[in-house]
mmCIF file of C-alpha atoms in Angstrom:
data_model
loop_
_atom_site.group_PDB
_atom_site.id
_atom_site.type_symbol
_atom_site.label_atom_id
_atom_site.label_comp_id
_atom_site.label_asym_id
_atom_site.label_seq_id
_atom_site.Cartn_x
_atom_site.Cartn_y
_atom_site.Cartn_z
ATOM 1 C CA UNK K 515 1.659 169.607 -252.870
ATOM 2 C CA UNK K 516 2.003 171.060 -256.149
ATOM 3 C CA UNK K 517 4.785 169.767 -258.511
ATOM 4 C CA UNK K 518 5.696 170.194 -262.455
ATOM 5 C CA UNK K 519 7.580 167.868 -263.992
ATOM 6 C CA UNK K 520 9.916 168.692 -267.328
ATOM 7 C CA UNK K 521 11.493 166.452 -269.798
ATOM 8 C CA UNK K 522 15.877 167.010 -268.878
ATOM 9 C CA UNK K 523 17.824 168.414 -271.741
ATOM 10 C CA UNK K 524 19.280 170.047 -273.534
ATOM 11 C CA UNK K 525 17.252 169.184 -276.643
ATOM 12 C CA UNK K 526 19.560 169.703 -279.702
ATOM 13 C CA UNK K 527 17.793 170.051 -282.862
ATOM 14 C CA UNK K 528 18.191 171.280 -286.642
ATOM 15 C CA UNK K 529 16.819 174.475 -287.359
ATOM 16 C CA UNK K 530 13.457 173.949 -288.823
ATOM 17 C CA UNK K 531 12.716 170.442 -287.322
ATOM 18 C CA UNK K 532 9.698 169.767 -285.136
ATOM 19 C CA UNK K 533 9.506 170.382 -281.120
ATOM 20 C CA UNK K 534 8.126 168.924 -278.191
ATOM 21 C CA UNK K 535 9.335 169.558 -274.281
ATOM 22 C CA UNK K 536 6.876 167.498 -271.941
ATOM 23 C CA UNK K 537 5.720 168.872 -269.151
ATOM 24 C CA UNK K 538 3.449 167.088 -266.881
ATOM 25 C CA UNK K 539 2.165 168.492 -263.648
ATOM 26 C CA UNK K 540 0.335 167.266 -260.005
ATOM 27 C CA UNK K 541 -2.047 169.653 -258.750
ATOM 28 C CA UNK K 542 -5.214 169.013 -255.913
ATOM 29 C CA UNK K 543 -7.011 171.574 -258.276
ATOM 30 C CA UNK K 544 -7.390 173.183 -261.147
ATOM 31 C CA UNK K 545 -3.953 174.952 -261.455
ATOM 32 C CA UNK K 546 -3.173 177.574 -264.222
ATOM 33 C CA UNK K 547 -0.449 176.621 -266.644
ATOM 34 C CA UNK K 548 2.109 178.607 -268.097
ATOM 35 C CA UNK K 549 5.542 178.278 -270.505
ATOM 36 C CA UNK K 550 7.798 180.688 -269.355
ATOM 37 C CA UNK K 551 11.430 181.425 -271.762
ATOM 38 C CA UNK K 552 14.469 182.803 -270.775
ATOM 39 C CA UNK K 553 16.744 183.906 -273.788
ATOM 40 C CA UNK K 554 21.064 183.436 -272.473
ATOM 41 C CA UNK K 555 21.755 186.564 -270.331
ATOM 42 C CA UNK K 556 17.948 187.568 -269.405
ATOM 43 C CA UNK K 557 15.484 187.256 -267.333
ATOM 44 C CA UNK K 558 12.505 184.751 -267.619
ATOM 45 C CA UNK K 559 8.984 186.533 -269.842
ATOM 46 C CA UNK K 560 5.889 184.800 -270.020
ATOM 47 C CA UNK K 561 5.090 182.426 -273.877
ATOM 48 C CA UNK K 562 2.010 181.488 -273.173
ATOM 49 C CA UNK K 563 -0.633 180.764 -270.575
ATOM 50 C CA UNK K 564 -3.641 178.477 -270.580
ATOM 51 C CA UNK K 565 -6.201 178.721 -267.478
ATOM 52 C CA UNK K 566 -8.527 175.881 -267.616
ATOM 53 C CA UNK K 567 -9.211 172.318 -269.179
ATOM 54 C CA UNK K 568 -8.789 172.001 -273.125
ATOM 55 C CA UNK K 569 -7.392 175.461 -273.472
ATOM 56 C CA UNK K 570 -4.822 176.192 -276.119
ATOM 57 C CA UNK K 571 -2.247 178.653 -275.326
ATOM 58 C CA UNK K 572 0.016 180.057 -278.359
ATOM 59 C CA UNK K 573 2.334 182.564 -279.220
ATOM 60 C CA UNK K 574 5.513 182.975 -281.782
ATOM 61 C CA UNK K 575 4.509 180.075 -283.078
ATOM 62 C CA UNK K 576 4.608 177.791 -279.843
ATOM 63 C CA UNK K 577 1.933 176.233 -278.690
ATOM 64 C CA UNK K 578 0.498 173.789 -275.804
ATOM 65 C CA UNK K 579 -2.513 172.614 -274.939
ATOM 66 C CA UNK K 580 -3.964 171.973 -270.809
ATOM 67 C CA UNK K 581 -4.769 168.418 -270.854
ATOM 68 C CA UNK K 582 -6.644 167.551 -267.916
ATOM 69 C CA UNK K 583 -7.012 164.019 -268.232
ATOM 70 C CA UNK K 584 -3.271 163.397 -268.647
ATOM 71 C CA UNK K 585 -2.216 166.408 -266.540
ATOM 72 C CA UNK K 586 -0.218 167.321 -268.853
ATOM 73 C CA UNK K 587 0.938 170.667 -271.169
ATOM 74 C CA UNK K 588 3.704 169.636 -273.575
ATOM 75 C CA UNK K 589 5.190 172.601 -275.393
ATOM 76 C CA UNK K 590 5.112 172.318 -279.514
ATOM 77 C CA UNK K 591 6.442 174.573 -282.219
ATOM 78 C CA UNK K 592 6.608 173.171 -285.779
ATOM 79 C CA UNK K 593 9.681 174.572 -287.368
ATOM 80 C CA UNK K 594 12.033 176.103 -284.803
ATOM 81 C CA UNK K 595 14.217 178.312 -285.805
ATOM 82 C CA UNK K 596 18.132 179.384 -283.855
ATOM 83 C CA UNK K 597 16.649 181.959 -281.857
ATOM 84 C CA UNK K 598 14.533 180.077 -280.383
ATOM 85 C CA UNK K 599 17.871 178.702 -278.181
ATOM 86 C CA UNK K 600 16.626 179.337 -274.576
ATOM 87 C CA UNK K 601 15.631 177.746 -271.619
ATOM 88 C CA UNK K 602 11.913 176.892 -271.101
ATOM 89 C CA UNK K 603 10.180 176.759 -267.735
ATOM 90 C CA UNK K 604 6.806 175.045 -267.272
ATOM 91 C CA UNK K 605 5.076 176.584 -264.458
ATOM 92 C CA UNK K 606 1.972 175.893 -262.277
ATOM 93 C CA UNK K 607 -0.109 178.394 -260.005
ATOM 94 C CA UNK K 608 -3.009 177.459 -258.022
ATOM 95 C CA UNK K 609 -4.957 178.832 -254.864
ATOM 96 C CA UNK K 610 -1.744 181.284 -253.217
ATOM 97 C CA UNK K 611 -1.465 182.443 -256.953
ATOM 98 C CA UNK K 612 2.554 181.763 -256.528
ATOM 99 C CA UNK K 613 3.658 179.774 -259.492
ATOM 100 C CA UNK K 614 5.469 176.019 -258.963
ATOM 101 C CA UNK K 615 8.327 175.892 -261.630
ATOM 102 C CA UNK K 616 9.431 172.787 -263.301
ATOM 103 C CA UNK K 617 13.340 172.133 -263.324
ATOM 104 C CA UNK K 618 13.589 173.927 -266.986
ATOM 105 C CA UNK K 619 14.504 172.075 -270.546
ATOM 106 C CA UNK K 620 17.434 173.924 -272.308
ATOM 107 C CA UNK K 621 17.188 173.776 -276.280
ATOM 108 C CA UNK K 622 19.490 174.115 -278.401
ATOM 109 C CA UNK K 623 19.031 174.808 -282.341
ATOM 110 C CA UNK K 624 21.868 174.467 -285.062
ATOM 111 C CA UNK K 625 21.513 176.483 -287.828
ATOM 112 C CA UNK R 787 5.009 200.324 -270.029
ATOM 113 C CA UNK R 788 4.811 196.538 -269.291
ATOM 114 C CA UNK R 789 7.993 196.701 -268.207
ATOM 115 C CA UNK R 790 9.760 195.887 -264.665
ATOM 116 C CA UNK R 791 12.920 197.430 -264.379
ATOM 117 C CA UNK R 792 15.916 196.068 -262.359
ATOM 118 C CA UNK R 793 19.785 197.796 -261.621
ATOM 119 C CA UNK R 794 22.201 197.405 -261.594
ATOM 120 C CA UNK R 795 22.176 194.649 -264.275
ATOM 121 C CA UNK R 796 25.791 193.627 -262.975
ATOM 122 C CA UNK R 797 27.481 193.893 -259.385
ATOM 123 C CA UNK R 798 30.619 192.452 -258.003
ATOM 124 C CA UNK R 799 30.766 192.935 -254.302
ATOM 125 C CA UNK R 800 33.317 191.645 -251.477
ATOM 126 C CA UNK R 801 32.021 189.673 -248.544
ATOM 127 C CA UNK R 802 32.560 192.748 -246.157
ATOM 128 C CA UNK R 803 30.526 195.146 -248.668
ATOM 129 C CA UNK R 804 26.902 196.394 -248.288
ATOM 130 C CA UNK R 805 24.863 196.924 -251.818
ATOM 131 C CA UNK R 806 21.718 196.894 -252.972
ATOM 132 C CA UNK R 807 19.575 196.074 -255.751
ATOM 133 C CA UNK R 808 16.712 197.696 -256.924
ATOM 134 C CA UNK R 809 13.330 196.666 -258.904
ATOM 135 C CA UNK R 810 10.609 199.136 -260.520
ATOM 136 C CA UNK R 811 7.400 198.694 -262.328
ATOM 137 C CA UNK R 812 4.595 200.947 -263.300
ATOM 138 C CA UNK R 813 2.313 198.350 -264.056
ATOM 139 C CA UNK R 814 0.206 199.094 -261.237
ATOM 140 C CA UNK R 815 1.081 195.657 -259.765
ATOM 141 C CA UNK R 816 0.371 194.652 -256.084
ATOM 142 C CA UNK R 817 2.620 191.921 -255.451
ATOM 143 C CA UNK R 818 6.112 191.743 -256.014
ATOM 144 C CA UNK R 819 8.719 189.047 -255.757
ATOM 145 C CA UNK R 820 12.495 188.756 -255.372
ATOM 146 C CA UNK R 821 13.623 185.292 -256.818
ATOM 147 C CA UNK R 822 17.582 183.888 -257.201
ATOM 148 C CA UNK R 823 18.502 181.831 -260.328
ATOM 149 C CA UNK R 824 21.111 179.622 -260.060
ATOM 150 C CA UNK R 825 22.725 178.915 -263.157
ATOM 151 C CA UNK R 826 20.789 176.190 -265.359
ATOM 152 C CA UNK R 827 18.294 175.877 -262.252
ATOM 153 C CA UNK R 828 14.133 177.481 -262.061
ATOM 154 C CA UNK R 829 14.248 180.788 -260.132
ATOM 155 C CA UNK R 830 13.966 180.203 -256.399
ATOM 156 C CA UNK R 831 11.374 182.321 -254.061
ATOM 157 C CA UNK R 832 12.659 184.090 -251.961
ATOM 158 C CA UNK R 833 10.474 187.355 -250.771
ATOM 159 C CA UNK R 834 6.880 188.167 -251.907
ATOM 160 C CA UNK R 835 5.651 191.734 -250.920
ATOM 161 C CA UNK R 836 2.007 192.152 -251.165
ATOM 162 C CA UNK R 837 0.389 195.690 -251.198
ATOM 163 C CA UNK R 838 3.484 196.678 -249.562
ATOM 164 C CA UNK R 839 3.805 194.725 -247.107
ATOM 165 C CA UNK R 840 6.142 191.079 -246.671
ATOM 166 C CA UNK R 841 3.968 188.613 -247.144
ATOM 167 C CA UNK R 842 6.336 185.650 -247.729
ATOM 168 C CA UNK R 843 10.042 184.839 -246.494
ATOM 169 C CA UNK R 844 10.944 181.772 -247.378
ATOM 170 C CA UNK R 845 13.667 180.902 -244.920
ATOM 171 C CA UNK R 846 16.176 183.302 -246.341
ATOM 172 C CA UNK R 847 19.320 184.438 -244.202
ATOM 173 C CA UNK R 848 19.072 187.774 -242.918
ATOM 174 C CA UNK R 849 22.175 188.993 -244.956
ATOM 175 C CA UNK R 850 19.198 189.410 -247.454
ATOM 176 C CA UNK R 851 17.081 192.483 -246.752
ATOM 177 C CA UNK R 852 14.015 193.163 -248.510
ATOM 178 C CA UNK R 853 12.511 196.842 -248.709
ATOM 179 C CA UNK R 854 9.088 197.616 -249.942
ATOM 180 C CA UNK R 855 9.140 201.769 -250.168
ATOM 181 C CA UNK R 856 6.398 202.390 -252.266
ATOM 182 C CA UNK R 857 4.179 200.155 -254.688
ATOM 183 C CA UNK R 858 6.087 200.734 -257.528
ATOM 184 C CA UNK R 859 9.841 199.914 -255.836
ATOM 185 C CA UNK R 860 11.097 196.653 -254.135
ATOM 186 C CA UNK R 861 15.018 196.848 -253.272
ATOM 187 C CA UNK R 862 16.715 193.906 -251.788
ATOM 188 C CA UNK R 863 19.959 195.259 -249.073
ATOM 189 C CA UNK R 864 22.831 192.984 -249.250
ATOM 190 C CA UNK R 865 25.199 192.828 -246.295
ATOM 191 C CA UNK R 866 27.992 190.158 -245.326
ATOM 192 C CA UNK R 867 27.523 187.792 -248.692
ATOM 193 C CA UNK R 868 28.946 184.905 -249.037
ATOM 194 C CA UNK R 869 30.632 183.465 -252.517
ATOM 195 C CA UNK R 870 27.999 180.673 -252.934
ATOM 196 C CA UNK R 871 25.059 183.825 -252.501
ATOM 197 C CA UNK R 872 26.521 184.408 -256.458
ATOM 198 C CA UNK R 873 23.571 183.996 -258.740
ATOM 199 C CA UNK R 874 21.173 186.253 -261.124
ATOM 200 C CA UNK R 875 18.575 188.196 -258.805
ATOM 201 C CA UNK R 876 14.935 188.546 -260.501
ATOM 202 C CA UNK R 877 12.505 190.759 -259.623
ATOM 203 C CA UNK R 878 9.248 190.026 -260.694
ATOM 204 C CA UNK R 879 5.730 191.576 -260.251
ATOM 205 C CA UNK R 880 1.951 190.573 -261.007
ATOM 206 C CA UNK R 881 -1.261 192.329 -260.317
ATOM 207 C CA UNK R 882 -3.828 191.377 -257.349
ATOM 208 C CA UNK R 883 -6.289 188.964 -258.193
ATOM 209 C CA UNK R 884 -4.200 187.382 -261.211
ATOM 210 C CA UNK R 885 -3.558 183.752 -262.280
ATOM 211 C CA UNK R 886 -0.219 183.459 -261.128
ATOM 212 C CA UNK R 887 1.166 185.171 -264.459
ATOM 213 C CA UNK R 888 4.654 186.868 -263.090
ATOM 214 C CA UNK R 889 6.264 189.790 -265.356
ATOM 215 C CA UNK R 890 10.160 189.435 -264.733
ATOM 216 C CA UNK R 891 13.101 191.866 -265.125
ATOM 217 C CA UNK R 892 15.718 190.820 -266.857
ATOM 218 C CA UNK R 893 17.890 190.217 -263.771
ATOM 219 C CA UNK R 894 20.962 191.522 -261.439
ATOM 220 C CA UNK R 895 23.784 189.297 -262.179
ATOM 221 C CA UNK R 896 25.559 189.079 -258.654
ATOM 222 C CA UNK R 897 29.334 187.854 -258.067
ATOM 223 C CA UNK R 898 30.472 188.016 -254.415
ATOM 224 C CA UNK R 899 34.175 187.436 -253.847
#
């Protein structure tokens, strides 16, 4: 079956430093791939999506890119900033259309 | 409006009460989905509606009752909770024929005592 695969956190960083949460997936297709964040006290809302080999999702300044070969779709975002403390969900969804989530990676940024 | 729309956003409810909580979009989505979020956990499935109709139950204890009135309402009835059903409740919806991309309310938080 499907599966997504998260680095654990938290992930504590200085504001403005660089970011990476790995995400690696299994799939028997060609799954779409999504980073899903959810802010303390909300719900989860959609970062960005990527639907098929070598695509580049981005948005606020994240980004990730759907690496086939690796099955992998690390999340990146080159200066993070304090309000970017959430929790970030990699997701899969394939064939029934509903999504696999990975186990979440919380970050944390000091100011 | 992209919005889906759940209330109450809080609820405290003994384990003799009956509530319910209730989900809106006017997004023209389909399918809609009731998940529960334990805290620091992904958002587990637990009802998919499509076009109305229950399409998916994924093993969840009939204390849980999902309604489908209309395609822009989901409710879920809540009868006879127990303290370890406490968690945040997320609706969700997405339109027929999509990737998989879900559009999430914020979230019922639910304490049962």
């Amino acid at each position: 079956g499907n599966s997504v695969t998260q680095m654990e956190g938290p992930v504590t960083l200085s504001e403005e430093a660089f970011l990476t949460i790995n995400c690696t997936y299994t799939a028997t297709g060609y799954p779409s791939l999504f980073w899903y964040v959810q802010y303390p006290g909300e719900g989860l809302q959609l970062l960005l999506k990527a639907t098929k080999a070598d695509d580049k999702g981005s948005n606020k300044g994240f980004e990730a890119t759907y690496r086939k070969e690796t099955t992998s779709f690390h999340l990146e975002k080159g200066s993070v900033q304090v309000s970017d403390s959430a929790v970030y969900f990699c997701a899969l969804s394939e064939g029934s259309y509903i999504p696999t989530f990975g186990r979440g990676t919380s970050l944390i940024v000091h100011p | 409006d992209t919005e889906v729309t759940q209330t109450p956003k809080h609820l405290v409810m003994g384990m003799t009460n009956k509530k319910s909580l209730k989900c809106e979009q006017h997004m023209g989505h389909r399918a809609m989905y009731w998940y529960k979020q334990k805290a620091k956990k992904p958002p587990e499935l637990m009802f998919v509606y499509s076009y109305e109709k229950l399409s998916i139950n994924e093993s969840v204890p009939s204390r849980f009752s999902p309604e489908c009135p209309n395609s822009s309402l989901l409710n879920l009835h809540l009868h006879a909770l127990q303290p370890e059903d406490s968690a945040l409740y997320l609706c969700a919806s997405s339109p027929s024929g999509g990737n998989g991309e879900l559009f999430f309310g914020e979230g019922s938080r639910l304490t049962v005592l």
